[in-house]
Short mmCIF file of C-alpha atoms in Angstrom, two decimals:
data_model
loop_
_atom_site.label_atom_id
_atom_site.label_comp_id
_atom_site.label_asym_id
_atom_site.label_seq_id
_atom_site.Cartn_x
_atom_site.Cartn_y
_atom_site.Cartn_z
CA UNK A 16 0.88 5.02 30.08
CA UNK A 17 1.64 1.74 28.39
CA UNK A 18 -0.73 -0.70 26.78
CA UNK A 19 -0.76 -4.03 25.05
CA UNK A 20 -0.36 -4.52 21.30
CA UNK A 21 -2.74 -2.69 19.01
CA UNK A 22 -4.31 -3.58 15.69
CA UNK A 23 -3.09 -2.44 12.30
CA UNK A 24 -3.64 0.70 10.26
CA UNK A 25 -5.43 0.59 6.94
CA UNK A 26 -3.21 3.31 5.43
CA UNK A 27 0.16 4.65 6.47
CA UNK A 28 2.04 7.89 5.95
CA UNK A 29 5.51 8.76 7.14
CA UNK A 30 5.43 9.59 10.89
CA UNK A 31 6.75 12.80 12.43
CA UNK A 32 8.92 10.68 14.71
CA UNK A 33 10.15 7.09 14.45
CA UNK A 34 9.15 4.35 16.85
CA UNK A 35 11.63 2.11 18.65
CA UNK A 36 11.37 -1.64 19.22
CA UNK A 37 13.24 -3.80 21.73
CA UNK A 38 12.89 -7.46 20.76
CA UNK A 39 13.27 -9.62 23.86
CA UNK A 40 16.07 -12.08 23.01
CA UNK A 41 16.51 -13.78 26.38
CA UNK A 42 15.37 -17.37 26.79
CA UNK A 43 12.55 -17.38 29.30
CA UNK A 44 12.73 -19.82 32.18
CA UNK A 45 9.28 -21.38 32.73
CA UNK A 46 10.12 -21.69 36.43
CA UNK A 47 11.24 -18.07 36.73
CA UNK A 48 9.55 -15.84 39.33
CA UNK A 49 6.92 -13.35 38.24
CA UNK A 50 9.25 -10.42 38.95
CA UNK A 51 12.58 -9.44 37.48
CA UNK A 52 15.71 -9.75 39.64
CA UNK A 53 17.17 -6.46 40.83
CA UNK A 54 19.93 -6.35 38.21
CA UNK A 55 17.50 -7.00 35.35
CA UNK A 56 15.22 -4.27 36.68
CA UNK A 57 18.14 -1.85 36.58
CA UNK A 58 18.68 -2.72 32.94
CA UNK A 59 15.00 -1.76 32.78
CA UNK A 60 15.66 2.09 34.50
CA UNK A 61 14.59 5.89 34.49
CA UNK A 62 15.11 6.95 38.12
CA UNK A 63 16.09 3.46 39.20
CA UNK A 64 15.98 1.02 36.29
CA UNK A 65 17.28 0.81 32.53
CA UNK A 66 14.12 0.26 30.49
CA UNK A 67 12.80 3.35 32.19
CA UNK A 68 16.03 5.03 31.05
CA UNK A 69 15.10 4.14 27.46
CA UNK A 70 11.81 6.01 27.84
CA UNK A 71 13.66 9.03 29.18
CA UNK A 72 16.25 8.99 26.37
CA UNK A 73 13.56 8.88 23.66
CA UNK A 74 11.39 11.47 25.40
CA UNK A 75 7.71 12.35 24.95
CA UNK A 76 6.11 12.21 21.52
CA UNK A 77 7.29 8.76 20.47
CA UNK A 78 6.79 5.17 21.60
CA UNK A 79 9.16 2.43 22.74
CA UNK A 80 7.80 -1.07 22.11
CA UNK A 81 8.96 -4.16 23.99
CA UNK A 82 8.22 -7.32 21.99
CA UNK A 83 8.35 -11.11 22.46
CA UNK A 84 7.77 -10.78 26.20
CA UNK A 85 6.63 -13.64 28.41
CA UNK A 86 3.43 -13.19 30.41
CA UNK A 87 5.39 -12.85 33.66
CA UNK A 88 7.74 -10.30 32.09
CA UNK A 89 4.83 -8.22 30.78
CA UNK A 90 3.13 -8.01 34.17
CA UNK A 91 6.28 -6.97 36.01
CA UNK A 92 7.51 -4.59 33.33
CA UNK A 93 4.14 -2.86 32.93
CA UNK A 94 4.03 -2.12 36.65
CA UNK A 95 7.57 -0.72 36.64
CA UNK A 96 7.18 1.42 33.52
CA UNK A 97 3.71 2.72 34.38
CA UNK A 98 5.05 4.15 37.64
CA UNK A 99 7.81 6.04 35.81
CA UNK A 100 5.37 7.35 33.19
CA UNK A 101 3.05 8.82 35.83
CA UNK A 102 5.76 10.33 38.05
CA UNK A 103 8.60 12.71 37.24
CA UNK A 104 9.60 14.27 33.89
CA UNK A 105 7.69 13.37 30.74
CA UNK A 106 9.03 10.30 28.96
CA UNK A 107 8.20 8.29 25.83
CA UNK A 108 5.06 6.19 25.73
CA UNK A 109 5.53 2.43 25.83
CA UNK A 110 3.71 -0.65 24.61
CA UNK A 111 4.26 -4.25 25.66
CA UNK A 112 3.76 -7.15 23.28
CA UNK A 113 3.87 -10.90 23.69
CA UNK A 114 4.09 -11.06 19.88
CA UNK A 115 7.34 -10.68 17.96
CA UNK A 116 8.20 -7.49 16.10
CA UNK A 117 7.43 -9.29 12.82
CA UNK A 118 3.89 -10.09 14.00
CA UNK A 119 3.35 -6.51 15.22
CA UNK A 120 4.64 -5.15 11.91
CA UNK A 121 2.25 -7.32 9.89
CA UNK A 122 -0.68 -6.24 12.06
CA UNK A 123 0.16 -2.58 11.50
CA UNK A 124 0.93 -2.87 7.80
CA UNK A 125 4.62 -2.02 8.16
CA UNK A 126 6.91 -3.51 5.52
CA UNK A 127 10.24 -5.11 6.39
CA UNK A 128 11.95 -2.41 4.33
CA UNK A 129 10.66 0.26 6.73
CA UNK A 130 12.33 -1.33 9.78
CA UNK A 131 16.02 -0.74 10.48
CA UNK A 132 17.83 -3.31 12.62
CA UNK A 133 20.71 -1.92 14.67
CA UNK A 134 23.36 -4.52 13.98
CA UNK A 135 27.10 -4.37 14.80
CA UNK A 136 27.78 -6.46 11.68
CA UNK A 137 25.97 -4.12 9.27
CA UNK A 138 28.14 -2.73 6.44
CA UNK A 139 26.90 0.86 6.83
CA UNK A 140 26.76 3.21 9.82
CA UNK A 141 23.56 4.90 10.97
CA UNK A 142 23.23 8.53 9.83
CA UNK A 143 20.63 11.28 10.14
CA UNK A 144 19.41 10.49 6.60
CA UNK A 145 18.05 7.14 7.75
CA UNK A 146 14.91 8.87 9.02
CA UNK A 147 14.92 12.52 7.99
CA UNK A 148 15.30 12.34 4.20
CA UNK A 149 12.31 12.22 1.92
CA UNK A 150 11.50 9.09 0.00
CA UNK A 151 12.32 9.34 -3.73
CA UNK A 152 9.38 10.04 -6.00
CA UNK A 153 8.29 7.35 -8.44
CA UNK A 154 10.89 6.99 -11.18
CA UNK A 155 13.60 8.81 -9.20
CA UNK A 156 16.75 7.28 -7.81
CA UNK A 157 17.38 7.26 -4.06
CA UNK A 158 20.50 9.42 -4.58
CA UNK A 159 22.95 6.70 -3.69
CA UNK A 160 21.28 5.46 -0.51
CA UNK A 161 21.26 1.69 -0.18
CA UNK A 162 17.79 1.59 1.43
CA UNK A 163 15.47 3.51 3.74
CA UNK A 164 14.23 5.87 5.02
CA UNK A 165 12.98 3.93 8.02
CA UNK A 166 9.98 4.39 10.31
CA UNK A 167 10.96 1.86 12.98
CA UNK A 168 14.32 1.15 14.61
CA UNK A 169 14.81 -2.32 16.06
CA UNK A 170 17.17 -3.56 18.78
CA UNK A 171 17.79 -7.13 19.86
CA UNK A 172 18.56 -8.29 23.38
CA UNK A 173 18.32 -6.81 26.84
CA UNK A 174 21.69 -6.63 28.53
CA UNK A 175 24.89 -5.96 26.65
CA UNK A 176 27.11 -9.04 26.86
CA UNK A 177 30.86 -9.21 27.39
CA UNK A 178 32.07 -10.77 25.24
CA UNK A 179 29.20 -10.06 22.81
CA UNK A 180 27.02 -13.12 22.09
CA UNK A 181 25.58 -11.76 18.81
CA UNK A 182 21.97 -11.88 20.01
CA UNK A 183 21.11 -9.91 16.87
CA UNK A 184 21.90 -12.90 14.62
CA UNK A 185 18.37 -14.35 14.63
CA UNK A 186 16.91 -10.96 13.64
CA UNK A 187 19.57 -10.45 10.97
CA UNK A 188 18.52 -13.73 9.37
CA UNK A 189 15.00 -12.35 8.83
CA UNK A 190 16.36 -9.90 6.26
CA UNK A 191 15.89 -6.49 7.91
CA UNK A 192 17.84 -3.58 6.45
CA UNK A 193 20.51 -2.84 9.02
CA UNK A 194 22.95 -0.20 10.31
CA UNK A 195 25.76 -0.21 12.85
CA UNK A 196 26.67 2.23 15.63
CA UNK A 197 30.40 1.51 15.63
CA UNK A 198 32.45 -1.51 16.53
CA UNK A 199 32.38 -1.30 20.34
CA UNK A 200 29.64 -3.03 22.34
CA UNK A 201 26.93 -0.83 23.92
CA UNK A 202 24.20 -1.54 26.41
CA UNK A 203 20.74 -1.59 24.84
CA UNK A 204 19.64 1.70 26.42
CA UNK A 205 22.81 3.39 25.13
CA UNK A 206 22.23 2.02 21.61
CA UNK A 207 18.65 3.29 21.66
CA UNK A 208 19.70 6.71 22.97
CA UNK A 209 22.42 7.00 20.34
CA UNK A 210 19.97 6.07 17.58
CA UNK A 211 17.51 8.72 18.74
CA UNK A 212 20.28 11.36 18.81
CA UNK A 213 21.38 10.45 15.28
CA UNK A 214 18.09 10.01 13.42
CA UNK A 215 16.02 12.66 15.24
CA UNK A 216 18.56 15.22 16.48
CA UNK A 217 21.00 14.90 13.54
CA UNK A 218 24.07 14.05 15.58
CA UNK A 219 27.02 12.26 13.99
CA UNK A 220 28.65 9.21 15.53
CA UNK A 221 32.04 10.69 14.70
CA UNK A 222 33.78 7.30 14.76
CA UNK A 223 36.47 5.95 12.45
CA UNK A 224 34.09 3.28 11.17
CA UNK A 225 31.24 5.74 10.56
CA UNK A 226 33.20 8.48 8.78
CA UNK A 227 32.63 7.32 5.19
CA UNK A 228 28.86 7.01 5.58
CA UNK A 229 28.55 10.31 7.46
CA UNK A 230 30.59 12.23 4.88
CA UNK A 231 28.44 10.73 2.14
CA UNK A 232 25.27 11.79 3.98
CA UNK A 233 26.57 15.35 4.35
CA UNK A 234 27.54 15.46 0.69
CA UNK A 235 24.06 14.43 -0.38
CA UNK A 236 22.55 17.45 1.36
CA UNK A 237 25.29 19.80 0.15
CA UNK A 238 27.03 20.35 3.50
CA UNK A 239 30.82 20.18 3.36
CA UNK A 240 31.43 21.02 7.03
CA UNK A 241 29.82 20.07 10.36
CA UNK A 242 27.06 22.46 11.43
CA UNK A 243 24.85 22.70 14.55
CA UNK A 244 22.47 20.22 12.91
CA UNK A 245 25.32 17.71 12.59
CA UNK A 246 27.05 17.89 15.96
CA UNK A 247 29.25 14.97 16.93
CA UNK A 248 28.48 12.74 19.90
CA UNK A 249 31.00 12.51 22.73
CA UNK A 250 31.91 9.03 23.95
CA UNK A 251 33.27 7.34 27.05
CA UNK A 252 34.79 3.94 26.28
CA UNK A 253 35.13 1.19 28.89
CA UNK A 254 34.84 3.64 31.82
CA UNK A 255 36.34 2.75 35.17
CA UNK A 256 33.90 3.45 38.00
CA UNK A 257 35.77 4.28 41.19
CA UNK A 258 34.08 3.90 44.57
CA UNK A 259 36.96 4.31 46.98
CA UNK A 260 40.54 3.16 47.65
CA UNK A 261 40.99 -0.16 45.90
CA UNK A 262 37.32 -0.25 44.85
CA UNK A 263 36.67 0.13 41.14
CA UNK A 264 35.16 -1.74 38.23
CA UNK A 265 35.67 -1.33 34.49
CA UNK A 266 32.51 -1.37 32.39
CA UNK A 267 33.20 -3.19 29.10
CA UNK A 268 30.94 -0.95 26.99
CA UNK A 269 30.87 2.32 25.07
CA UNK A 270 28.61 5.02 26.52
CA UNK A 271 27.48 8.45 25.48
CA UNK A 272 29.02 11.08 27.72
CA UNK A 273 27.12 13.22 30.15
CA UNK A 274 27.73 16.96 29.88
CA UNK A 275 31.48 17.43 30.45
CA UNK A 276 32.48 18.52 33.93
CA UNK A 277 35.62 20.29 35.12
CA UNK A 278 38.31 17.76 36.03
CA UNK A 279 40.64 17.92 39.00
CA UNK A 280 43.46 19.26 36.81
CA UNK A 281 41.31 21.96 35.25
CA UNK A 282 40.49 19.95 32.12
CA UNK A 283 37.24 18.34 31.15
CA UNK A 284 36.23 14.98 32.55
CA UNK A 285 33.33 13.18 30.85
CA UNK A 286 31.17 10.74 32.80
CA UNK A 287 29.31 7.90 31.09
CA UNK A 288 25.57 8.49 30.66
CA UNK A 289 24.11 5.61 32.66
CA UNK A 290 20.68 4.95 34.17
CA UNK A 291 20.13 6.69 37.50
CA UNK A 292 20.87 4.15 40.20
CA UNK A 293 23.23 2.04 38.08
CA UNK A 294 26.39 3.13 39.88
CA UNK A 295 24.85 2.42 43.28
CA UNK A 296 23.77 -1.05 42.22
CA UNK A 297 27.21 -1.81 40.81
CA UNK A 298 28.71 -0.68 44.11
CA UNK A 299 26.41 -3.04 46.03
CA UNK A 300 27.29 -5.88 43.68
CA UNK A 301 30.98 -5.14 44.18
CA UNK A 302 30.54 -5.18 47.95
CA UNK A 303 28.77 -8.55 47.77
CA UNK A 304 31.68 -10.01 45.82
CA UNK A 305 33.92 -9.41 48.83
CA UNK A 306 31.58 -11.14 51.27
CA UNK A 307 32.57 -14.69 52.22
#
């Protein structure tokens, strides 16, 4: 069950699991209704909407924080997420904040250096060492790592934009350490799910622009070859969703793949991992576009 922002901690130790923060980057309309439109609610979804999907991707035992929310957004989002937390499979806890992530961090005694911003313009790719490795002892070097390890992982924005509008820029300017997830745009729930898989489950991105950082991370722990603890994620890029003859839409994002399924020709056909209900809503939106 979610709750509002909490006070700080007097002393901190490294957590068993990281926490995840979604900084609300949309400009709020003071005349907006007190409920999200249907499409925004889907980008909020577990069984129906995308923010619920974020809770499912992270899973129980950690917390997803939503920061810089307007009062109207908090009321609507709390109702939606509370229903998903009390029904169905166990999901991550959530907390809603009207304050920014910087304000929440100060209240909880978390330093900027402990927060990793997921940023497509970062020079280094995210790897499993960004959470799992131990901090160097006093007087020791960090074994070649540029910064980290991190306790919080921060994402900017709500919907993925096409073309990207660099919503992360205002967070980047605050000086957070940052990592990228590859050069192709992702929706926010996908980016969060990928981050969880990498830093908690030790998956590799396996992308051309992550190879150098991932090989360096493996070298630092003495592993020359991929092992079960460093499996590689499977991707679906710009998938075309087909609904019938002449009815299809191309999604301009990179997704994690669902478990591969047998294709019509006997091969393997991967489907993009999307929030439950997303395809149906896209179909309805496509149907509306043909109504005159």
